[in-house]
Coordinates of C-alpha atoms and ligand atoms in Angstrom, one line a residue:
M428 CA 31.8 -9.0 -22.6
S429 CA 33.8 -7.1 -20.0
Q430 CA 33.2 -7.7 -16.3
H431 CA 31.8 -4.3 -15.9
G432 CA 29.4 -4.7 -18.9
S433 CA 28.0 -8.0 -17.6
A434 CA 27.6 -6.5 -14.1
S435 CA 25.6 -3.6 -15.5
R436 CA 23.5 -6.0 -17.6
R437 CA 22.8 -8.0 -14.4
G438 CA 21.9 -4.7 -12.6
R439 CA 19.4 -3.8 -15.4
I440 CA 17.8 -7.3 -15.3
Q441 CA 17.5 -7.0 -11.5
T442 CA 15.9 -3.5 -11.7
L443 CA 13.4 -4.7 -14.4
A444 CA 12.5 -7.8 -12.3
I445 CA 11.9 -5.5 -9.3
F446 CA 9.5 -3.2 -11.2
V447 CA 7.6 -6.2 -12.7
A448 CA 7.3 -7.7 -9.1
L449 CA 6.1 -4.3 -7.8
I450 CA 3.3 -4.0 -10.4
A451 CA 2.4 -7.7 -10.4
G452 CA 2.3 -7.8 -6.6
V453 CA -0.1 -4.9 -6.3
F454 CA -2.3 -6.4 -9.1
V455 CA -2.4 -9.9 -7.8
G456 CA -2.9 -8.7 -4.2
Q457 CA -5.9 -6.6 -5.2
Q458 CA -7.4 -9.6 -7.1
L459 CA -7.1 -11.8 -4.0
H460 CA -8.4 -9.2 -1.6
D461 CA -11.6 -10.3 0.1
P462 CA -13.1 -7.5 2.2
L463 CA -15.1 -10.1 4.2
D464 CA -12.1 -12.3 5.1
S465 CA -9.1 -10.1 4.9
Q466 CA -6.9 -12.0 7.4
S467 CA -6.8 -15.3 5.7
V468 CA -5.5 -13.9 2.4
G469 CA -2.2 -12.4 3.5
A470 CA -0.7 -14.9 5.9
G471 CA 0.8 -17.4 3.4
W472 CA 2.2 -14.7 1.1
L473 CA 3.7 -12.8 4.0
L474 CA 5.3 -16.0 5.2
A475 CA 6.7 -16.6 1.7
G476 CA 8.1 -13.0 1.6
E477 CA 9.7 -13.6 5.0
L478 CA 11.4 -16.8 3.8
F479 CA 12.6 -15.4 0.5
L480 CA 13.8 -12.0 1.6
L481 CA 13.5 -11.1 5.3
R482 CA 15.1 -14.1 6.9
P483 CA 18.1 -14.4 4.6
L484 CA 18.8 -10.7 5.3
Q485 CA 18.2 -11.0 9.0
M486 CA 20.6 -13.9 9.1
I487 CA 23.6 -11.7 8.1
V488 CA 22.6 -8.4 9.9
I489 CA 24.5 -9.0 13.1
P490 CA 27.7 -10.5 11.5
L491 CA 27.7 -7.6 9.0
V492 CA 27.2 -5.0 11.8
V493 CA 30.2 -6.4 13.7
V494 CA 32.4 -6.7 10.6
A495 CA 31.4 -3.4 9.0
V496 CA 31.7 -1.3 12.1
V497 CA 35.0 -2.9 13.2
H498 CA 36.3 -2.4 9.6
G499 CA 35.1 1.3 9.4
I500 CA 36.4 2.3 12.9
A501 CA 39.7 0.5 12.4
S502 CA 40.3 2.4 9.2
I503 CA 39.3 5.8 10.6
G504 CA 41.7 5.2 13.4
D505 CA 42.1 8.3 15.4
P506 CA 39.6 8.4 18.3
K507 CA 39.5 12.2 18.2
R508 CA 38.6 12.2 14.6
L509 CA 36.1 9.5 15.2
G510 CA 34.5 11.6 18.0
M511 CA 34.2 14.6 15.7
L512 CA 32.6 12.5 13.0
G513 CA 30.3 10.9 15.7
V514 CA 29.1 14.4 16.8
L515 CA 28.6 15.5 13.2
V516 CA 26.6 12.4 12.3
A517 CA 24.4 12.7 15.4
A518 CA 23.7 16.4 14.7
F519 CA 22.8 15.5 11.1
Y520 CA 20.5 12.7 12.1
L521 CA 18.8 14.9 14.7
G522 CA 18.4 17.8 12.3
C523 CA 16.9 15.6 9.6
M524 CA 14.4 14.0 12.0
L525 CA 13.3 17.3 13.4
C526 CA 12.9 18.6 9.9
A527 CA 10.9 15.5 8.9
A528 CA 8.6 15.8 11.9
T529 CA 8.1 19.5 11.2
I530 CA 7.1 18.8 7.6
G531 CA 4.6 16.2 8.8
T532 CA 3.2 18.7 11.4
V533 CA 2.8 21.5 8.9
L534 CA 1.2 19.2 6.3
V535 CA -1.3 17.6 8.7
E536 CA -2.3 21.0 10.1
T537 CA -2.7 22.4 6.5
M538 CA -4.5 19.4 4.9
R539 CA -6.4 18.5 8.1
P540 CA -7.3 14.9 7.0
G541 CA -9.1 14.2 10.3
A542 CA -11.1 17.5 10.6
G543 CA -14.6 18.4 9.6
L544 CA -16.3 15.0 10.3
S545 CA -19.7 14.9 11.8
A546 CA -20.0 13.7 15.4
E547 CA -21.6 10.4 14.2
E548 CA -18.9 9.8 11.6
S549 CA -16.1 10.4 14.1
S550 CA -17.7 8.2 16.8
R551 CA -18.3 5.5 14.2
L552 CA -14.6 5.6 13.3
L553 CA -13.5 5.6 16.9
A554 CA -15.7 2.5 17.6
L555 CA -14.1 0.8 14.6
G556 CA -10.7 1.8 15.9
E557 CA -11.5 0.4 19.3
N558 CA -12.6 -2.9 17.8
A559 CA -9.4 -3.2 15.7
F560 CA -7.4 -2.3 18.8
R561 CA -9.0 -4.9 21.0
A562 CA -8.9 -7.5 18.2
D563 CA -5.1 -7.2 17.9
G564 CA -4.3 -8.5 21.4
A565 CA -0.5 -8.8 21.0
R566 CA -0.1 -5.4 19.6
M567 CA -2.5 -3.9 22.1
D568 CA -0.2 -5.1 24.9
R569 CA 2.8 -3.6 23.2
L570 CA 1.0 -0.3 22.8
V571 CA -0.2 -0.2 26.4
S572 CA 3.3 -1.0 27.6
G573 CA 4.6 1.7 25.3
E574 CA 2.3 4.2 27.1
T575 CA 3.4 3.1 30.5
M576 CA 7.1 3.1 29.4
G577 CA 6.8 6.7 28.2
I578 CA 9.6 8.7 26.7
G579 CA 11.7 8.3 29.8
G580 CA 11.4 4.5 29.7
A581 CA 12.3 4.4 26.0
W582 CA 15.4 6.4 26.7
Q583 CA 16.3 4.3 29.7
S584 CA 16.2 1.2 27.4
I585 CA 18.5 2.9 24.9
V586 CA 21.0 3.9 27.6
Q587 CA 21.0 0.3 28.9
Q588 CA 21.7 -1.0 25.4
L589 CA 24.5 1.5 25.0
L590 CA 26.4 -0.3 27.8
P591 CA 25.9 -4.0 27.0
K592 CA 26.7 -6.5 29.6
S593 CA 27.3 -9.2 27.0
P594 CA 27.8 -8.5 23.3
L595 CA 26.7 -12.0 22.5
G596 CA 23.5 -11.6 24.5
E597 CA 22.8 -8.4 22.7
A598 CA 23.5 -10.1 19.4
A599 CA 21.2 -13.0 20.2
A600 CA 18.4 -10.6 21.2
G601 CA 19.0 -8.7 17.9
N602 CA 19.8 -5.4 19.8
T603 CA 22.0 -3.7 17.3
I604 CA 22.9 -0.7 19.4
G605 CA 24.8 -2.9 22.0
V606 CA 26.6 -4.8 19.1
I607 CA 27.6 -1.5 17.5
V608 CA 29.1 -0.2 20.8
F609 CA 31.1 -3.3 21.2
S610 CA 32.3 -3.2 17.6
I611 CA 33.3 0.4 17.9
V612 CA 35.5 -0.4 21.0
L613 CA 37.0 -3.5 19.2
G614 CA 37.6 -1.4 16.1
L615 CA 39.4 1.2 18.1
G616 CA 41.5 -1.5 19.8
L617 CA 42.5 -2.8 16.3
A618 CA 43.3 0.7 15.1
V619 CA 45.7 1.6 17.9
G620 CA 47.2 -1.9 18.0
G621 CA 49.7 -1.0 15.2
E622 CA 51.6 -3.8 13.5
R623 CA 50.5 -6.4 16.1
T624 CA 46.9 -6.2 14.8
T625 CA 47.6 -5.9 11.1
R626 CA 46.6 -9.6 10.5
A627 CA 43.3 -9.2 12.4
R628 CA 42.5 -6.1 10.3
E629 CA 43.2 -8.0 7.1
V630 CA 40.9 -10.8 8.3
V631 CA 38.1 -8.3 9.0
D632 CA 38.6 -6.8 5.5
G633 CA 38.4 -10.2 3.9
L634 CA 35.2 -11.0 5.9
F635 CA 33.7 -7.7 4.9
H636 CA 34.1 -8.4 1.2
A637 CA 32.9 -11.9 1.6
L638 CA 29.7 -10.6 3.2
L639 CA 29.2 -8.1 0.4
T640 CA 29.2 -11.1 -2.0
V641 CA 26.6 -12.9 0.1
I642 CA 24.4 -9.8 0.0
Q643 CA 24.7 -9.8 -3.8
W644 CA 23.3 -13.4 -3.8
I645 CA 20.5 -12.5 -1.5
L646 CA 19.6 -9.5 -3.7
W647 CA 18.6 -12.0 -6.5
L648 CA 15.8 -13.1 -4.3
M649 CA 14.5 -9.6 -3.8
P650 CA 11.9 -9.6 -6.7
I651 CA 10.4 -12.8 -5.4
G652 CA 10.3 -11.5 -1.8
L653 CA 8.9 -8.1 -2.9
F654 CA 6.2 -9.8 -5.0
C655 CA 5.1 -12.1 -2.1
F656 CA 5.1 -9.2 0.5
L657 CA 3.0 -7.0 -1.8
V658 CA 0.5 -9.7 -2.6
G659 CA 0.2 -10.4 1.2
I660 CA -0.2 -6.8 2.2
V661 CA -2.4 -5.5 -0.6
G662 CA -4.4 -8.7 -0.4
R663 CA -5.0 -8.1 3.3
I664 CA -5.6 -4.4 3.3
G665 CA -7.1 -3.9 -0.1
L666 CA -6.7 -0.7 -2.1
G667 CA -10.4 0.2 -1.3
S668 CA -9.3 1.1 2.3
I669 CA -7.5 4.1 0.8
A670 CA -10.7 6.1 1.0
G671 CA -12.3 8.5 3.5
P672 CA -10.4 10.2 6.3
V673 CA -8.0 7.2 6.6
G674 CA -7.2 7.6 2.9
S675 CA -6.6 11.3 3.4
Y676 CA -4.4 10.6 6.4
M677 CA -2.4 8.1 4.2
L678 CA -2.1 10.7 1.5
T679 CA -0.8 13.3 4.0
V680 CA 1.9 10.9 5.2
L681 CA 2.9 9.9 1.6
L682 CA 3.0 13.5 0.5
G683 CA 5.2 14.4 3.5
L684 CA 7.5 11.4 2.8
F685 CA 7.7 12.5 -0.9
I686 CA 8.7 16.1 0.1
H687 CA 11.3 14.9 2.5
G688 CA 12.6 12.1 0.3
F689 CA 12.5 13.8 -3.1
L690 CA 13.3 17.4 -2.1
V691 CA 14.8 17.8 1.3
L692 CA 17.3 14.9 1.4
P693 CA 18.5 15.4 -2.2
L694 CA 19.0 19.1 -1.4
L695 CA 21.1 18.2 1.6
A696 CA 23.1 15.7 -0.5
S697 CA 23.7 18.4 -3.1
I698 CA 24.7 21.1 -0.6
F699 CA 26.8 19.0 1.8
A700 CA 28.0 16.1 -0.5
R701 CA 28.2 18.2 -3.7
T702 CA 26.5 15.4 -5.7
N703 CA 23.3 15.2 -7.6
G704 CA 20.8 13.9 -5.0
W705 CA 18.5 12.2 -7.5
S706 CA 21.1 10.3 -9.3
F707 CA 22.6 9.2 -6.0
M708 CA 19.1 8.1 -5.1
W709 CA 18.9 6.0 -8.3
S710 CA 22.3 4.5 -7.6
V711 CA 21.1 3.1 -4.2
R712 CA 17.6 2.1 -5.4
R713 CA 18.0 -1.5 -4.5
A714 CA 18.5 -0.6 -0.8
L715 CA 15.4 1.7 -0.9
I716 CA 13.3 -1.0 -2.5
T717 CA 14.5 -3.6 0.0
G718 CA 13.4 -1.2 2.8
F719 CA 10.1 -0.9 1.0
A720 CA 9.7 -4.7 0.7
T721 CA 10.8 -5.7 4.2
S722 CA 9.5 -2.6 6.2
S723 CA 12.7 -3.0 8.2
S724 CA 15.8 -0.7 8.2
N725 CA 17.6 -3.2 10.2
A726 CA 17.0 -6.1 7.8
T727 CA 17.9 -3.8 4.9
L728 CA 21.2 -2.8 6.5
P729 CA 23.3 -5.3 4.6
V730 CA 21.9 -4.1 1.3
T731 CA 22.3 -0.4 2.2
V732 CA 26.0 -1.0 3.1
R733 CA 26.6 -2.8 -0.2
E734 CA 24.8 -0.4 -2.4
C735 CA 26.4 2.7 -0.8
T736 CA 29.9 1.3 -1.1
T737 CA 29.5 -0.2 -4.6
H738 CA 27.1 1.8 -6.8
G739 CA 26.6 4.9 -4.5
G740 CA 30.3 5.9 -4.5
C741 CA 30.4 6.3 -0.7
S742 CA 33.6 5.4 1.1
Q743 CA 33.8 2.2 3.1
R744 CA 35.0 4.2 6.1
A745 CA 31.9 6.5 6.1
T746 CA 29.4 3.8 5.2
N747 CA 30.5 1.2 7.7
F748 CA 30.3 3.8 10.5
V749 CA 27.2 5.8 9.4
I750 CA 24.8 3.1 8.1
P751 CA 24.7 0.8 11.1
L752 CA 24.1 3.7 13.4
G753 CA 21.6 5.2 11.1
A754 CA 19.6 2.0 10.7
T755 CA 19.0 2.0 14.4
L756 CA 18.8 5.7 15.3
N757 CA 18.0 7.8 12.1
L758 CA 14.4 7.2 11.2
D759 CA 13.3 10.3 9.3
G760 CA 10.2 8.7 7.7
T761 CA 9.1 7.4 11.1
A762 CA 9.5 10.8 12.8
L763 CA 7.3 12.4 10.0
Y764 CA 4.7 9.6 10.2
E765 CA 4.5 9.8 14.0
A766 CA 3.7 13.5 13.9
V767 CA 1.1 13.1 11.2
A768 CA -0.5 10.1 12.7
A769 CA -0.8 11.6 16.3
L770 CA -2.2 14.9 15.1
F771 CA -4.6 13.2 12.7
L772 CA -6.1 11.3 15.7
F773 CA -6.5 14.5 17.7
Q774 CA -8.2 16.1 14.7
L775 CA -10.6 13.1 14.4
C776 CA -11.5 13.4 18.1
G777 CA -12.3 17.1 17.5
V778 CA -9.5 18.4 19.8
D779 CA -8.1 21.9 19.0
L780 CA -4.4 22.0 19.6
T781 CA -2.3 25.0 20.4
T782 CA 1.1 25.9 18.9
G783 CA 2.7 24.6 22.1
D784 CA 1.0 21.2 21.6
L785 CA 2.3 21.1 18.0
V786 CA 5.9 21.8 19.2
I787 CA 5.5 19.0 21.8
A788 CA 4.3 16.7 18.9
V789 CA 7.4 17.6 16.8
L790 CA 9.8 17.0 19.6
T791 CA 8.3 13.8 20.9
A792 CA 7.9 12.4 17.4
T793 CA 11.6 13.0 16.9
L794 CA 12.5 11.4 20.2
A795 CA 10.1 8.5 19.7
A796 CA 11.5 7.8 16.2
I797 CA 15.1 7.6 17.7
G798 CA 13.7 5.2 20.3
A799 CA 11.9 3.0 17.6
A800 CA 13.8 0.0 16.4
G801 CA 14.3 -0.5 12.7
I802 CA 11.8 -3.3 12.5
P803 CA 8.2 -3.5 11.1
S804 CA 5.6 -1.5 13.0
A805 CA 8.1 -0.2 15.6
G806 CA 6.8 3.3 14.8
L807 CA 3.3 2.3 15.6
V808 CA 4.3 1.3 19.1
T809 CA 6.3 4.4 19.8
L810 CA 3.4 6.5 18.4
V811 CA 1.8 6.0 21.7
I812 CA 4.5 8.1 23.3
V813 CA 3.6 11.1 21.1
V814 CA -0.1 10.7 21.8
A815 CA 0.5 10.4 25.5
A816 CA 2.8 13.5 25.5
V817 CA 0.1 15.7 23.8
N818 CA -2.6 14.2 26.1
T819 CA -0.5 15.3 29.1
S820 CA -0.3 18.8 27.7
L821 CA -4.1 18.8 27.2
A822 CA -4.7 17.5 30.7
G823 CA -2.6 20.5 32.0
R824 CA -5.2 22.8 30.4
G825 CA -8.1 20.7 31.6
V826 CA -9.0 19.4 28.1
E827 CA -10.2 15.8 27.8
K828 CA -7.6 13.3 26.6
I829 CA -8.2 11.1 23.6
P830 CA -8.4 7.3 24.2
L831 CA -5.3 5.2 23.3
S832 CA -7.6 2.9 21.3
A833 CA -8.0 5.6 18.7
I834 CA -4.8 4.3 17.3
G835 CA -6.9 1.3 16.1
I836 CA -8.2 3.5 13.3
I837 CA -4.9 3.4 11.6
I838 CA -3.6 -0.1 12.6
G839 CA -5.2 -1.7 9.5
V840 CA -3.3 0.4 7.0
D841 CA -0.1 0.8 8.9
R842 CA 1.9 -1.8 7.0
L843 CA 1.5 0.1 3.7
I844 CA 2.6 3.3 5.4
D845 CA 5.4 1.4 7.1
M846 CA 6.8 0.3 3.7
A847 CA 6.9 3.9 2.5
R848 CA 8.4 5.3 5.7
T849 CA 11.1 2.6 5.9
M850 CA 12.1 3.5 2.4
V851 CA 12.7 7.1 3.6
N852 CA 14.5 5.9 6.7
V853 CA 16.9 4.0 4.6
W854 CA 17.3 6.9 2.2
G855 CA 18.2 9.3 5.0
D856 CA 21.0 6.9 6.1
C857 CA 22.4 6.7 2.6
V858 CA 22.5 10.6 2.4
G859 CA 24.3 10.6 5.7
A860 CA 26.9 8.2 4.4
K861 CA 27.4 10.2 1.2
I862 CA 27.9 13.4 3.2
V863 CA 30.4 11.8 5.6
T864 CA 32.3 10.4 2.6
R865 CA 33.6 13.9 2.0
L866 CA 35.0 14.0 5.5
A867 CA 36.3 10.4 5.6
P868 CA 37.2 9.3 2.1
D869 CA 38.8 5.9 1.6
D870 CA 41.9 7.3 -0.1
A871 CA 42.9 9.6 2.8
P872 CA 45.6 7.9 5.0
A873 CA 44.5 6.2 8.2
I874 CA 45.6 8.2 11.2
Ligands
LIG1193 N1 9.7 -0.1 10.0 C1 10.5 1.1 10.3 C2 11.9 0.8 10.0 O1 12.4 -0.3 10.1 C3 10.3 1.6 11.7 C4 8.8 2.0 11.8 O2 8.0 1.2 12.2 O3 8.6 3.2 11.6 O4 12.7 1.7 9.7

């Protein structure tokens, strides 16, 4: 059998194994779910998922970011061209996130999952939320510090990471932004070094291809990791929780993610990249499923780079530049979720919002999503920023604020939503890489 034939057979086996893991994971998780003791079920399975999938991926994220970005930048070469691409990519990311947050806002205001509850029902939910909030001590601290940090604090932290004191320190802390900045500078140095840096560029190229092979090995673990994660998460949350107002809230987020992921992004891919968006989506499916399984765009980054450059037909130049930036800054699914979640909580508390409040929600959801790291539950922490911004606008009109602890109502189901929104986050990055491929194809000469 030819090499290509056996590779596509392996691909089919992998896809089949992933779908079996998906169905079996939900089924086994639901069988193990115990509504009276939900915490004890998930822990072991989540740990197994972490060992089989998350940790192996996390292990190569930082080396891959360095090698991929240096490789991409060194091959683009010209700093002016790079600057133009950078501005285009930033505009694309911002536009997509604003669009996602607007879809979320329109949907939540149309479907109104939190409205129409009786006063008793809404105080019962708020009390449950308060309990969940207080019970989760570690997360409560992060949420409260998120509130005090505010949008200004979140941006200050981004700016500090943009100028890292020590790339090794940033790498050790897992701050990808600082590592990307260092790698861009190093890549530029290699690009302008001419013949004297040829050897170093060849080494980077070799390392890049070696890392792609390692990612292929890790991908074989994906069905096992996905199965373990799903058993853990469904076992802990239980499908029964998808009922009542919280169920309608989840449905609203999922519908929004569906519209953005299946209609908006494929449309953008077909307009700007002149490609069939859905077949491109199928070709990078392993990256999307890894995002779903790990709830982390950062941990998925190696798989996204691999799938875009191999099956997705994206250029290495575009992918290596666009994907690492996107995994950290471009979180469409998170922007959409933050808008829906915040407005749902205001509806639950019976607060009527004006169009001005909704605009604030769209803008802060977008900014908060940029500020969220590509790690599990990061969006839940920055959600506080959106709630606080709308609260401030209410206070200006003399309307009572909603308590921060209302977030507790959605903490319990957040991991399920996190899986879906991370998938859309990763998909948005892939579309960005496909579009930039037209501007920076691999076969164009380096400048
Ligand atoms: N888990 C998401 C991601 O890694 C971020 C979030 O919590 O929304 O992309």
